[in-house]
XYZ file of C-alpha atoms in Angstrom:
351
model
C 7.188 -19.949 29.544
C 7.984 -16.609 27.830
C 5.952 -15.353 25.265
C 8.817 -15.216 22.673
C 9.011 -19.005 22.900
C 5.158 -19.354 22.863
C 5.138 -17.702 19.728
C 8.081 -19.665 18.356
C 6.448 -22.955 19.277
C 3.184 -22.176 17.834
C 4.822 -20.954 14.392
C 6.497 -24.031 14.137
C 3.362 -25.917 14.929
C 1.909 -24.398 12.357
C 4.251 -24.940 9.893
C 4.200 -28.599 10.347
C 0.460 -28.839 9.658
C 1.053 -26.736 6.379
C 1.335 -27.698 2.630
C 2.923 -24.717 1.035
C 2.183 -24.243 -2.703
C 5.370 -25.964 -4.531
C 6.091 -22.999 -6.256
C 6.403 -20.705 -3.094
C 8.195 -23.529 -1.283
C 10.887 -23.414 -3.957
C 11.444 -20.098 -4.158
C 12.056 -19.922 -0.360
C 14.250 -23.025 -0.405
C 16.273 -21.292 -3.166
C 16.440 -18.196 -1.205
C 17.593 -19.680 1.907
C 20.232 -21.805 -0.235
C 21.155 -18.494 -1.723
C 21.654 -16.714 1.831
C 23.293 -19.828 3.121
C 25.818 -19.771 0.297
C 26.417 -15.695 0.658
C 26.561 -16.241 4.406
C 28.474 -19.270 5.046
C 31.210 -17.718 6.795
C 29.050 -17.138 9.656
C 26.946 -18.634 12.122
C 24.390 -21.227 10.244
C 21.092 -20.513 10.062
C 18.820 -23.389 11.110
C 16.684 -24.665 8.284
C 13.922 -24.849 10.557
C 13.540 -21.364 10.477
C 12.088 -21.556 6.900
C 9.050 -23.181 8.401
C 8.554 -20.459 10.785
C 8.782 -17.952 8.191
C 6.165 -19.739 6.063
C 3.984 -19.686 9.052
C 4.467 -16.070 9.841
C 3.754 -15.310 6.367
C 0.494 -17.367 6.060
C -0.379 -16.048 9.810
C 0.106 -12.410 8.671
C -3.310 -11.058 7.410
C -1.726 -9.842 4.269
C -1.245 -11.237 0.726
C 1.949 -12.441 1.908
C 2.788 -14.846 -1.093
C 1.974 -11.781 -3.927
C 5.052 -10.264 -2.363
C 8.587 -11.564 -2.296
C 8.907 -14.356 0.633
C 10.037 -13.163 3.964
C 13.608 -15.088 3.480
C 14.087 -13.293 -0.006
C 13.664 -9.643 2.117
C 16.702 -10.991 4.210
C 18.940 -11.347 1.083
C 17.379 -9.373 -2.128
C 18.291 -5.966 -3.166
C 15.364 -3.889 -4.888
C 16.265 -2.485 -8.289
C 14.488 0.483 -9.851
C 13.257 0.224 -13.539
C 16.137 2.118 -15.051
C 18.699 -0.427 -13.314
C 16.900 -3.281 -14.634
C 17.077 -2.015 -18.122
C 20.933 -1.027 -17.723
C 21.726 -4.458 -15.706
C 22.977 -6.988 -18.267
C 20.722 -9.948 -17.045
C 17.526 -7.655 -16.332
C 18.117 -6.476 -20.080
C 18.639 -9.724 -21.300
C 15.310 -11.016 -19.631
C 13.473 -8.237 -20.865
C 14.617 -9.028 -24.497
C 13.621 -12.408 -24.058
C 10.110 -11.675 -22.774
C 9.430 -8.910 -25.253
C 10.337 -11.284 -28.081
C 8.264 -14.100 -27.008
C 5.281 -12.030 -26.070
C 5.167 -8.880 -27.826
C 2.510 -7.178 -25.971
C 4.316 -6.992 -22.812
C 6.455 -4.214 -23.938
C 3.916 -2.118 -22.828
C 3.670 -3.639 -19.214
C 4.957 -1.991 -16.239
C 7.611 -3.086 -14.311
C 6.191 -3.177 -10.921
C 8.686 -4.881 -8.827
C 12.525 -6.210 -9.460
C 15.143 -7.186 -7.240
C 18.588 -9.344 -7.288
C 20.682 -11.415 -4.972
C 24.484 -10.330 -6.291
C 25.579 -12.854 -8.451
C 22.873 -15.393 -8.202
C 19.378 -14.149 -9.371
C 17.599 -11.368 -10.796
C 13.900 -11.077 -10.478
C 11.432 -8.855 -12.504
C 7.666 -8.653 -12.010
C 5.722 -6.801 -15.141
C 2.010 -6.177 -14.878
C -0.654 -4.681 -17.647
C -1.227 -1.158 -17.239
C -4.783 -1.254 -16.500
C -6.657 -3.871 -18.124
C -7.499 -7.463 -16.690
C -3.915 -7.412 -14.729
C -1.991 -10.034 -17.075
C 1.363 -10.368 -15.149
C 4.815 -12.108 -15.741
C 7.169 -12.794 -12.970
C 10.746 -13.982 -14.005
C 13.639 -15.390 -12.044
C 16.832 -15.321 -14.234
C 20.236 -17.383 -13.233
C 22.743 -14.376 -13.009
C 25.433 -16.768 -13.821
C 24.152 -18.716 -17.016
C 21.400 -16.005 -17.880
C 18.650 -18.751 -18.002
C 15.261 -17.642 -16.752
C 14.810 -20.442 -14.561
C 10.981 -19.593 -13.219
C 8.425 -18.114 -14.804
C 4.711 -17.342 -13.407
C 2.193 -16.103 -16.283
C -0.741 -14.819 -14.536
C -4.443 -13.809 -15.201
C -4.005 -14.401 -19.097
C -7.507 -16.150 -19.069
C -10.677 -14.394 -18.820
C -11.867 -14.470 -14.841
C -15.335 -16.259 -15.835
C -13.093 -19.123 -17.230
C -9.822 -19.256 -15.596
C -7.291 -21.802 -16.908
C -8.063 -24.284 -14.375
C -11.707 -24.475 -15.981
C -10.317 -25.282 -19.221
C -10.025 -28.925 -20.533
C -6.672 -30.842 -20.083
C -5.842 -30.189 -23.830
C -6.711 -26.839 -23.650
C -4.543 -26.459 -20.698
C -1.635 -28.437 -22.434
C -2.092 -26.158 -25.137
C -1.517 -22.777 -23.175
C 1.584 -24.316 -21.578
C 3.150 -25.636 -24.863
C 2.498 -22.130 -26.000
C 4.211 -20.448 -23.071
C 7.476 -22.963 -23.529
C 7.837 -22.812 -27.004
C 7.672 -18.856 -27.146
C 10.329 -18.550 -24.258
C 12.632 -21.714 -24.756
C 11.891 -22.998 -28.192
C 10.195 -25.872 -29.540
C 9.307 -28.776 -27.656
C 8.461 -31.769 -30.251
C 11.523 -33.363 -28.623
C 10.273 -33.812 -25.008
C 8.017 -36.529 -23.667
C 4.576 -35.227 -21.770
C 2.891 -36.404 -18.664
C -0.007 -34.530 -16.781
C -1.491 -35.493 -13.631
C -3.929 -33.945 -11.237
C -2.500 -33.451 -7.942
C -4.778 -34.325 -4.876
C -5.050 -30.825 -3.321
C -8.306 -30.642 -1.262
C -8.252 -26.770 -1.493
C -7.323 -26.035 -4.918
C -7.447 -27.945 -8.213
C -3.947 -28.341 -9.317
C -2.280 -30.022 -12.355
C 1.459 -30.723 -12.669
C 2.827 -31.077 -16.168
C 6.114 -32.837 -16.830
C 8.322 -32.375 -20.259
C 11.178 -34.712 -20.226
C 13.635 -35.736 -22.729
C 13.673 -39.154 -24.138
C 15.264 -41.315 -21.644
C 15.708 -38.788 -19.086
C 14.883 -39.415 -15.617
C 14.199 -36.038 -14.733
C 11.860 -33.506 -16.284
C 13.588 -30.714 -18.280
C 10.188 -28.495 -17.509
C 7.928 -28.889 -14.599
C 4.985 -26.728 -14.811
C 2.184 -26.441 -11.998
C -1.220 -24.725 -13.318
C -3.556 -23.663 -10.511
C -6.398 -21.144 -10.440
C -5.154 -18.813 -13.496
C -1.554 -19.071 -13.132
C 0.946 -21.259 -14.905
C 4.252 -21.612 -12.925
C 7.046 -22.966 -14.849
C 10.141 -24.200 -13.642
C 13.494 -25.123 -16.137
C 15.127 -28.372 -14.359
C 16.897 -29.316 -17.433
C 17.031 -33.239 -16.497
C 19.163 -34.970 -18.812
C 19.461 -38.652 -19.720
C 22.248 -40.637 -17.919
C 24.095 -42.560 -20.595
C 25.451 -45.898 -19.987
C 29.060 -45.272 -20.850
C 29.240 -42.531 -18.009
C 28.614 -45.144 -15.375
C 31.310 -46.063 -13.014
C 31.196 -48.668 -10.346
C 32.488 -48.448 -6.963
C 33.220 -44.834 -6.624
C 34.118 -45.635 -2.878
C 35.894 -48.704 -1.454
C 35.911 -50.204 1.811
C 38.706 -52.563 3.134
C 40.140 -52.284 -0.335
C 37.176 -53.514 -1.890
C 34.445 -51.554 -4.100
C 31.742 -50.157 -1.880
C 28.371 -49.587 -4.115
C 26.528 -47.737 -1.811
C 26.864 -44.316 -3.323
C 26.956 -45.288 -7.035
C 23.219 -44.492 -7.719
C 24.039 -40.770 -6.168
C 27.209 -40.091 -8.158
C 26.474 -41.159 -11.372
C 24.515 -38.036 -12.167
C 25.321 -36.225 -15.443
C 24.315 -32.844 -14.033
C 26.573 -33.621 -10.789
C 30.005 -34.141 -13.136
C 28.835 -31.263 -15.135
C 28.719 -28.955 -12.148
C 31.994 -30.232 -10.860
C 33.585 -30.300 -14.289
C 35.067 -33.955 -14.065
C 34.686 -37.196 -15.636
C 33.236 -40.125 -13.786
C 36.887 -42.031 -13.647
C 38.489 -38.757 -12.630
C 35.740 -38.585 -9.884
C 36.681 -42.132 -8.432
C 40.369 -41.287 -8.915
C 39.926 -38.277 -6.527
C 37.541 -40.387 -3.980
C 40.347 -42.851 -3.780
C 42.856 -40.252 -2.442
C 40.436 -40.313 0.789
C 38.623 -36.814 -0.515
C 34.830 -36.580 -0.141
C 32.631 -35.176 -2.709
C 32.367 -32.085 -0.737
C 36.401 -31.757 -0.554
C 36.538 -31.946 -4.337
C 33.785 -29.554 -4.844
C 35.229 -26.930 -2.453
C 38.294 -26.901 -4.363
C 36.577 -25.784 -7.132
C 34.542 -23.207 -5.436
C 31.355 -25.108 -5.463
C 29.413 -24.994 -2.268
C 28.038 -28.415 -0.441
C 24.598 -26.914 -1.072
C 25.030 -26.442 -4.874
C 26.270 -30.358 -4.858
C 23.293 -31.394 -2.581
C 20.840 -29.470 -4.778
C 21.837 -31.369 -8.046
C 21.780 -34.833 -6.849
C 18.694 -34.590 -4.759
C 16.920 -33.117 -7.707
C 18.152 -36.052 -10.026
C 16.890 -38.674 -7.102
C 13.411 -36.837 -6.747
C 13.101 -36.984 -10.484
C 13.706 -40.927 -10.554
C 11.059 -41.282 -7.703
C 8.672 -39.015 -9.859
C 9.110 -41.170 -12.834
C 8.830 -44.429 -10.570
C 5.498 -43.185 -9.404
C 4.441 -42.391 -12.916
C 5.537 -45.622 -14.430
C 3.455 -47.394 -11.411
C 7.063 -48.940 -9.926
C 6.476 -47.074 -6.479
C 3.429 -46.027 -4.691
C 2.350 -42.556 -5.113
C 2.691 -40.046 -2.333
C 1.622 -36.725 -4.491
C 4.456 -35.024 -3.402
C 5.983 -32.228 -5.632
C 9.566 -32.573 -6.990
C 10.484 -29.860 -4.833
C 9.222 -31.655 -1.582
C 10.864 -35.322 -2.863
C 14.252 -33.032 -3.087
C 13.812 -31.841 0.220
C 13.184 -35.033 1.616
C 16.146 -36.877 0.349
C 18.813 -34.240 1.130
C 19.960 -35.811 4.377
C 21.155 -38.794 2.585
C 22.550 -36.833 -0.031
C 24.507 -34.922 2.456
C 25.786 -38.283 4.204
C 26.943 -39.535 0.790
C 28.757 -36.479 -0.662
C 30.661 -36.313 3.009
C 31.842 -39.962 2.837
C 35.274 -40.979 2.363
C 36.873 -44.249 1.121
C 37.354 -46.212 3.964
C 41.039 -48.001 4.138
C 41.930 -51.018 5.716
C 43.289 -50.772 9.193
C 47.114 -51.219 9.410
C 48.085 -53.796 11.711
């Protein structure tokens, strides 16, 4: 066996044993998705490479998680401070942060990068002082700050994780309210994850009736890691039965996946129109491709909704808890989602 093969197998074996922090896992998965979309005309990169890269990052004796993940280094373009300030997305992101937290106007931009047309990332840190830091990831298409890390804003002798549950919620509420607006309309749930290595809390903020969190937050150490998920409630008048048919009869196997407000919004189509298009023998992937929407974008939307439903079921006690994050649940359900969106209506055999 060659040394290269031994190293590769060792990395994969190590990756299988690891539980990557959810926030980092999400960034790696998103970066891979961005890379796949940008390079989809070339040879496909195996998803298992992600596990190897995570393993490599952990095995290399450096603060790998403090810098961009290895996969991001393949796709990201560094930006100077001057480029950030004149870039439309970068400038708007800074203005939102400065308005929400005026003290950050004196912070230094210590790192910035972008994936063209996909995401702009900025890291700011307090000059000298206690090392207060903000890490921001903004969607280049929508201009929304989708991921935020607020680090080291509490004294080292009493970090976030040492506060009471109510105090932690107060800190998270303050972050969300300042960056995104009032949160009184959201229902709230907080749970401590079973993490033997480090105490971790997950906080979900959902709109009434929604099956997916609008904001999901992880609190670990002295860091608040916030993701804007924007889960919406699915109203009864948007549901359609029998998107697919088999031998001329309604086939309901995919209905739970395709009655998804965020999917319909992505495709810019009504549920009735979607059913009509599927009846023509098209797949959801075909419909998305005609609108310049990638298969991975469709998978991400549906998988996230289904993971949210599963997490809600765990919270309500309807299904057993497995202590997986919504990102991990989404990843696990991707193969089934892929099967649904590639499926086509089965027509009766001609005699």
